[in-house]
Short mmCIF file of C-alpha atoms and ligand atoms in Angstrom, two decimals:
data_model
loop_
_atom_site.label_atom_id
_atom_site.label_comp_id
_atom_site.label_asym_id
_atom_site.label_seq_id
_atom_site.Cartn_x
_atom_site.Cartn_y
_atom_site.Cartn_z
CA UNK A 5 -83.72 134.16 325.93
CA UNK A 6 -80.41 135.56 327.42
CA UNK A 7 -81.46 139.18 327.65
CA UNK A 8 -85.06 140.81 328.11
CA UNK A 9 -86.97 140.71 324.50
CA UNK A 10 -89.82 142.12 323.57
CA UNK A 11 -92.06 141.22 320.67
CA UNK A 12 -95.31 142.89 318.70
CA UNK A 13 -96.80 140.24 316.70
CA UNK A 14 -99.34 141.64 314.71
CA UNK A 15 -103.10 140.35 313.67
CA UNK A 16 -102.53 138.29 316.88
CA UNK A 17 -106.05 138.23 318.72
CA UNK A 18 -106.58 134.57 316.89
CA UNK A 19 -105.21 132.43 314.02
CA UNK A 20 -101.99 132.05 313.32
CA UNK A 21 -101.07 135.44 315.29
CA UNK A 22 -102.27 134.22 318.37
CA UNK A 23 -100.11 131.04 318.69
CA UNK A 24 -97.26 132.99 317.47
CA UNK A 25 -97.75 135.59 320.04
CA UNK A 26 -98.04 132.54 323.15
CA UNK A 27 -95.27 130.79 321.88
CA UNK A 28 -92.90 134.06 321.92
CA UNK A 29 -94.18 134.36 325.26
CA UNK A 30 -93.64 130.68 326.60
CA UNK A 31 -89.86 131.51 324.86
CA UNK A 32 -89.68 134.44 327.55
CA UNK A 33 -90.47 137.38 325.00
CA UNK A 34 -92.75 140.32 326.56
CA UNK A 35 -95.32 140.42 323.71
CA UNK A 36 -97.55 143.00 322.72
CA UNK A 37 -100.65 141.36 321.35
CA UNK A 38 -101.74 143.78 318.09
CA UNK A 39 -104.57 143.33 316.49
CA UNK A 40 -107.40 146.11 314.91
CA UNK A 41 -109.50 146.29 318.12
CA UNK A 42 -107.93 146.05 321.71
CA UNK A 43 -110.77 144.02 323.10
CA UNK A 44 -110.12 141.38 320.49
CA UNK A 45 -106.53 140.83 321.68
CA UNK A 46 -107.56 140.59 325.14
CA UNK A 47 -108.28 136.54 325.07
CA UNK A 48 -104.51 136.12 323.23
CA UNK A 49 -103.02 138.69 325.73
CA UNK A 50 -104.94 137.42 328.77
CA UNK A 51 -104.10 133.71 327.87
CA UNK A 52 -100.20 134.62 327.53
CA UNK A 53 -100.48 136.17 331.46
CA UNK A 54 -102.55 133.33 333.17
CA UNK A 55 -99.82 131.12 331.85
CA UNK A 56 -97.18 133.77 333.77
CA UNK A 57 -95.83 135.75 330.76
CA UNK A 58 -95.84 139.52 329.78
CA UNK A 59 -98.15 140.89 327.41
CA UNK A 60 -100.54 144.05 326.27
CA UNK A 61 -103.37 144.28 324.30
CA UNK A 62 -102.62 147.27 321.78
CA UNK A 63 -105.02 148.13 319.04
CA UNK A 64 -104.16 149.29 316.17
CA UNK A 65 -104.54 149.52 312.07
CA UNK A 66 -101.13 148.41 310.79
CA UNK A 67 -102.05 149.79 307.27
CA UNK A 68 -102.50 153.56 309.24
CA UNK A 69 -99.14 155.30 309.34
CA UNK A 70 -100.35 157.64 312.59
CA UNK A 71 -101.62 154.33 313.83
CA UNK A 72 -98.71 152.65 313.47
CA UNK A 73 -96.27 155.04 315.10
CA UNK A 74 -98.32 155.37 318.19
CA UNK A 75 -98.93 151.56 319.04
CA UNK A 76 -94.85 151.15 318.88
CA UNK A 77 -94.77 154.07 320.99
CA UNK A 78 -96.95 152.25 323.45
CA UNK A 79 -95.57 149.18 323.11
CA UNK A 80 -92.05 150.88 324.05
CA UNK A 81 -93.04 152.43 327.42
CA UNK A 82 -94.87 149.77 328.44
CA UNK A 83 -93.02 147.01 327.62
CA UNK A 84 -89.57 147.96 326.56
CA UNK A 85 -88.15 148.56 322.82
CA UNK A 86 -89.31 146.17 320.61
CA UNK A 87 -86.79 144.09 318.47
CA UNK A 88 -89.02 141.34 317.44
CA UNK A 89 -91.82 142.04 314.91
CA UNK A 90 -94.01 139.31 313.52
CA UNK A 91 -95.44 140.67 310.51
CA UNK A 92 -98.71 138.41 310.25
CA UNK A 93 -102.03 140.75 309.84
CA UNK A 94 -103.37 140.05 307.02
CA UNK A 95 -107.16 139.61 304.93
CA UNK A 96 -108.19 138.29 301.94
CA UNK A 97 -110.74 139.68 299.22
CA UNK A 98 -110.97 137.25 296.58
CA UNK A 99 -112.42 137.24 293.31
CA UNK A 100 -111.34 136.46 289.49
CA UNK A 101 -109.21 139.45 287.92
CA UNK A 102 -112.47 140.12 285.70
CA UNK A 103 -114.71 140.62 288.75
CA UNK A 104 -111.46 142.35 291.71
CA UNK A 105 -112.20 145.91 292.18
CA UNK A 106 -109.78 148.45 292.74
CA UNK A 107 -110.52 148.56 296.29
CA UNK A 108 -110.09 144.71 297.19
CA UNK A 109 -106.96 144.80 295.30
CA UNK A 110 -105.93 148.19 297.32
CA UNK A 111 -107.10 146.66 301.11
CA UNK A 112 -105.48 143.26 300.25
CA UNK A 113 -101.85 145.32 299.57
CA UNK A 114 -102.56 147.61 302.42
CA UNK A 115 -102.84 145.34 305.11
CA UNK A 116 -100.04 142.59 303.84
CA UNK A 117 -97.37 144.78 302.07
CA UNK A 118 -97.51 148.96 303.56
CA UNK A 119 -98.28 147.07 306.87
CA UNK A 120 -95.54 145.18 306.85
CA UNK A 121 -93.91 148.51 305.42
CA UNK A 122 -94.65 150.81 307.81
CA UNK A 123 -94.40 148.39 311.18
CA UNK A 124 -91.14 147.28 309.97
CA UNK A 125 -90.09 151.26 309.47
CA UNK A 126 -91.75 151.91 312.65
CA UNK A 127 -89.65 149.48 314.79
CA UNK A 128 -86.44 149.33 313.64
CA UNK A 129 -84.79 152.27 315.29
CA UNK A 130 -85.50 150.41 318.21
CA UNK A 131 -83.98 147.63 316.99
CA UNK A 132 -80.67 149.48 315.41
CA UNK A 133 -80.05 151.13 318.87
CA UNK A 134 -80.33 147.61 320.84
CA UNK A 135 -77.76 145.81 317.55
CA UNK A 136 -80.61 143.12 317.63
CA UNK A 137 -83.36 142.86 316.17
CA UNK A 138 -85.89 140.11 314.34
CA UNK A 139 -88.58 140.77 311.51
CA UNK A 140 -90.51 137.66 310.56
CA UNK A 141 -93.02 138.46 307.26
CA UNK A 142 -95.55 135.99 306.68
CA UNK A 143 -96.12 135.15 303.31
CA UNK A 144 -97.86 131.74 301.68
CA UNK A 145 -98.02 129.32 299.05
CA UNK A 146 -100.49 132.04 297.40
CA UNK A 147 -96.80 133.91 296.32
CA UNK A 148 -96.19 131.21 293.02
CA UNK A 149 -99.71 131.70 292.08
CA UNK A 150 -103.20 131.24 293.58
CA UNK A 151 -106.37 131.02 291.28
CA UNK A 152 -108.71 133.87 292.44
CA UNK A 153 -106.09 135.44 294.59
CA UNK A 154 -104.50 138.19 292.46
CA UNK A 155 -104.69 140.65 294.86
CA UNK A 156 -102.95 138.23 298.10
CA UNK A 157 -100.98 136.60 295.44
CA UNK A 158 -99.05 139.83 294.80
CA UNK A 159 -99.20 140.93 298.38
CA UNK A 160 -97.32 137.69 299.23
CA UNK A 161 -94.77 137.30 296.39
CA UNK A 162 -93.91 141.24 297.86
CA UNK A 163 -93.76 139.81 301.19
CA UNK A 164 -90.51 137.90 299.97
CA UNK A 165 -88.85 140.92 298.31
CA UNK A 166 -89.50 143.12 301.11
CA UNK A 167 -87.98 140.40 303.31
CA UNK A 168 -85.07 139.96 301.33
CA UNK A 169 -84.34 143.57 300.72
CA UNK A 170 -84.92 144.61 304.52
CA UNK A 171 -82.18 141.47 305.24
CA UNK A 172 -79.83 143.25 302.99
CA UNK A 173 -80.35 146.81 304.68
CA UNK A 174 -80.82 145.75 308.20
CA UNK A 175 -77.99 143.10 308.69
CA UNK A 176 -75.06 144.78 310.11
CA UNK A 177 -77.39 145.87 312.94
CA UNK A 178 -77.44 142.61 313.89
CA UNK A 179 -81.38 142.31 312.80
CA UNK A 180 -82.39 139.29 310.96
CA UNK A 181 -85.32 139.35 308.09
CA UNK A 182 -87.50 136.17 307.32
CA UNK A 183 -90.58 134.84 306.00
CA UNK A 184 -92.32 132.55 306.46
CA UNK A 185 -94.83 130.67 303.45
CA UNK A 186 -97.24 128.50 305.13
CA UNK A 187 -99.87 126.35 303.21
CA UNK A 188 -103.26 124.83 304.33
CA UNK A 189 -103.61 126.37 308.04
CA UNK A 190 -106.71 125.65 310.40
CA UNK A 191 -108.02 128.96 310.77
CA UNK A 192 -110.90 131.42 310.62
CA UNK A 193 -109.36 132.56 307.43
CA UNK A 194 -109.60 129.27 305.99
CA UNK A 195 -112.63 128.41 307.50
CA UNK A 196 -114.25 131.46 305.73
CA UNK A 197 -112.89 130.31 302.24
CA UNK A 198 -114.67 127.52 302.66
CA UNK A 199 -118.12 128.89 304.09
CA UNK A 200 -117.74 131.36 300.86
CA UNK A 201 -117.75 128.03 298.35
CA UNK A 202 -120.01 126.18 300.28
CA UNK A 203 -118.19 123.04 301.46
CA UNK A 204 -118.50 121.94 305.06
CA UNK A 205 -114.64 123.01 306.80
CA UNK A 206 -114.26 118.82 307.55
CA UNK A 207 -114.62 118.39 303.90
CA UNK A 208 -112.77 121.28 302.86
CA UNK A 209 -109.71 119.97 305.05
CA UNK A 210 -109.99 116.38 304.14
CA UNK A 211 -109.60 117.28 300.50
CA UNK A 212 -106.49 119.59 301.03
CA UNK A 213 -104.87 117.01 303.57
CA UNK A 214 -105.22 114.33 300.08
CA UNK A 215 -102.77 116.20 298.49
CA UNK A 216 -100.11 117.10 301.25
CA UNK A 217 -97.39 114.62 301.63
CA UNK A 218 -97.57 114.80 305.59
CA UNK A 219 -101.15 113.81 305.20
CA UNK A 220 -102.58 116.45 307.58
CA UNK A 221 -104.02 120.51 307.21
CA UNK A 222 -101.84 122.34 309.55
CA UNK A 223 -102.07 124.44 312.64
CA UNK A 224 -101.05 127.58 314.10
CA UNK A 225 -98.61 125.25 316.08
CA UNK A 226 -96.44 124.47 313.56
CA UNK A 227 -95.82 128.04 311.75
CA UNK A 228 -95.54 129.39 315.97
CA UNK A 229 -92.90 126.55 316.00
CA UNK A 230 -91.00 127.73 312.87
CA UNK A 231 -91.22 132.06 314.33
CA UNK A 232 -89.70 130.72 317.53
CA UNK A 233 -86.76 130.01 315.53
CA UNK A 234 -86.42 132.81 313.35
CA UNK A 235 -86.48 134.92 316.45
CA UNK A 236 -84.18 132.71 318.50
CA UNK A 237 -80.72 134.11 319.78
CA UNK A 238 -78.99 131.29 317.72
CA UNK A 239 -80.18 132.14 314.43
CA UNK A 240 -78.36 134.64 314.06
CA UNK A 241 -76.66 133.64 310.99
CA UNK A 242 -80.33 132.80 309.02
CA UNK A 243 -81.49 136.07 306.87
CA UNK A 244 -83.47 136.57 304.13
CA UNK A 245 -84.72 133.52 304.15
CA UNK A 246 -87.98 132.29 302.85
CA UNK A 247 -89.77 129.04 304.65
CA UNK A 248 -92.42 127.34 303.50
CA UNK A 249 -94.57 125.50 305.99
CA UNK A 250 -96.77 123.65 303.85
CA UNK A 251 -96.39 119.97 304.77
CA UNK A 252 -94.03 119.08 301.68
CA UNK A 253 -91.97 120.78 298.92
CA UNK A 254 -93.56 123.36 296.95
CA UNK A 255 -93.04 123.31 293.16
N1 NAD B 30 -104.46 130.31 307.31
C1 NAD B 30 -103.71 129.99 306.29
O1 NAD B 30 -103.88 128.92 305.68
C2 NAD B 30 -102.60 130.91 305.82
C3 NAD B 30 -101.77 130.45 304.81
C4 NAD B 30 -100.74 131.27 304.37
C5 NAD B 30 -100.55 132.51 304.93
N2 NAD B 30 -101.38 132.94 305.92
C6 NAD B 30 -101.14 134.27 306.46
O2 NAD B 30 -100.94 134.19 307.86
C7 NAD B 30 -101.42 135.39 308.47
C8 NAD B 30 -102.44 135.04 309.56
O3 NAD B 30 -103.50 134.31 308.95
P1 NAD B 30 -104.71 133.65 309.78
O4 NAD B 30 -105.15 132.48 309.01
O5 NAD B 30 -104.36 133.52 311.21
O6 NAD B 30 -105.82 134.80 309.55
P2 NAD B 30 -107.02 135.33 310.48
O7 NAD B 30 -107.96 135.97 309.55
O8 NAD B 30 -107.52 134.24 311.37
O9 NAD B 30 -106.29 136.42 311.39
C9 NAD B 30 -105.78 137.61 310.85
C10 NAD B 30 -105.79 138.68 311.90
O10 NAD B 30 -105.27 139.90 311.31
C11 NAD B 30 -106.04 140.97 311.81
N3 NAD B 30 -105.97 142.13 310.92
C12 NAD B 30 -106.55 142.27 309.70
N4 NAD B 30 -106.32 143.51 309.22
C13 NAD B 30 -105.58 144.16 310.14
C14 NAD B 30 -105.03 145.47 310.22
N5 NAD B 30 -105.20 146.35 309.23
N6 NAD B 30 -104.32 145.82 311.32
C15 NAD B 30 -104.15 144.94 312.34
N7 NAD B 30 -104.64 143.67 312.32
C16 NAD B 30 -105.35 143.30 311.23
C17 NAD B 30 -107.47 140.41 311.89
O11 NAD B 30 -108.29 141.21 312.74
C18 NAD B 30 -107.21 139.01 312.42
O12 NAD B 30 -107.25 138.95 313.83
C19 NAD B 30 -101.99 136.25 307.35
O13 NAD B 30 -101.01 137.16 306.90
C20 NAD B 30 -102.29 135.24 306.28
O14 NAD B 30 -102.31 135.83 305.01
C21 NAD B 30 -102.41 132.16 306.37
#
C-alpha cells in the first residue's frame, strides 16, 4: 500500500471474515475487526497485532442503522477514515419455501442485503472525501439458485445488483464495487449445515470436493487471496465485477 488504508471487514471474528481481515492487514491496511460482539473479534484483532499490524475490535449489528453509524464513527477516530469495506457478515436460516417463516426470510435479508446497505451508506463519505475507496460484497454460488435457501438465495443474487449499482454511482470517486461468489468454504457456517443434516463435516467435504474440478473444499485463504486484490491500488480499473471462487466455472 502506497498511502495509509484503513479497512472494516465485517463478520470478521472467524470464517471467512477473519482471514480477510489478516490478510488486509499483512497487505498494510489498519483493520477494524467487526463482528456482533467485541469480545468475539478480539482473537482476529489480537492475531492481526502479534503479527505487527493495526487493528480494533468494534462490535456492532450491521443490520442496526444507529449501530452502524457509530462503529464507523469509531473506526474513524481510532483508526483513520475508512475506504475499504468488506461486506462479509452474514447467517443462514434455511428451510423449504413451505416451511421459511417470515422472520428467517426477514433476518437472512437483514444481515446480507440492508447490512451491506447501510455499511456501504455509512462509509462512503469517507471514502468520496479521500477519491478512493473499495467495497467488496460477498455473495455465493447460492445467487443462481440453492435448494432450501430462498431466503440467502435472494440475499445473494441482491448482493450482485447492489454491487453493480453502487459501481455505477460510486466510480468517479475513484471507489471500486465488487463481489465476490465463493462456493464450498471450510467454515463454521458450513460445518453447521452439515451438523443440521447429520453427516460427519469429513464426509460432508469429501462429497462436495467429488464434484469440484480443483478437487478440493476451499478455505478462507483463497476468497482472503481474491479481497486482497479487489482492494489493491492496481485494480483500479476492475468494478462491478462479480467473482466466483468456487474451484471451477459455475453454470
Ligand atoms: N462458507 C461458505 O461456504 C460460504 C459460501 C459462500 C458465501 N459465504 C458468505 O461468506 C460470508 C462469511 O461466511 P462464513 O462461512 O465465514 O460464516 P461464519 O458463520 O463462519 O461467519 C459469519 C460471521 O458474521 C457475523 N455476523 C452475523 N450477523 C451479523 C450482524 N448482524 N452484524 C455483524 N456481524 C454478524 C457472525 O457473528 C460471524 O462471526 C457470509 O456472508 C457468507 O454468506 C460463505
Amino acid at each position: 500500500m502506497s498511502e495509509h488504508r484503513t479497512a472494516i471487514v465485517t463478520g470478521a471474528a472467524r470464517g471467512i471474515g477473519a482471514a480477510v481481515a489478516m490478510r488486509l492487514a499483512s497487505d498494510g491496511l489498519a483493520v477494524a475487526v467487526l463482528d456482533l460482539d467485541e469480545d468475539s473479534c478480539a482473537g482476529t484483532a489480537d492475531a492481526i497485532c502479534n503479527a505487527g499490524g493495526t487493528s480494533v475490535a468494534v462490535g456492532a449489528d450491521v443490520s442496526d442503522e444507529a449501530s452502524v453509524a457509530a462503529a464507523v464513527e469509531r473506526v474513524a477516530s481510532e483508526l483513520g477514515a475508512p475506504t475499504v469495506l468488506i461486506n462479509n457478515a452474514g447467517i443462514v436460516r434455511d428451510n423449504l419455501l413451505f416451511k421459511m417463516s417470515v422472520a428467517d426470510w426477514d433476518a437472512v435479508l437483514s444481515v446480507h442485503l440492508r447490512g451491506a446497505f447501510l455499511m456501504s451508506r455509512a462509509v462512503q463519505r469517507h471514502m468520496v472525501t479521500a477519491k478512493f475507496g473499495r467495497i467488496v460484497n460477498l455473495s455465493s454460488t447460492a445467487a443462481l439458485g440453492s435448494r432450501g435457501q430462498v431466503n440467502y438465495s435472494a440475499a445473494k443474487a441482491g448482493m450482485q445488483g447492489l454491487t453493480k449499482t453502487l459501481a455505477i454511482e460510486l466510480g468517479k470517486f475513484g471507489i471500486t464495487v465488487n463481489a465476490i461468489a465463493p462456493g464450498f468454504i471450510e467454515t463454521e457456517m458450513t460445518a453447521a449445515g452439515a451438523e443440521r443434516i447429520g453427516v460427519p463435516f469429513a464426509d460432508f467435504k469429501r462429497d462436495a470436493a467429488a464434484q469440484i474440478p480443483v478437487a478440493r473444499t476451499g478455505v478462507p485463504d483463497d476468497i482472503a487471496h481474491t479481497a486482497s486484490f479487489f482492494v489493491s491500488e492496481g485494480a483500479g480499473y476492475v468494478s462491478g465485477q462479480v467473482i466466483y471462487v468456487a474451484g471451477g466455472p459455475i453454470d
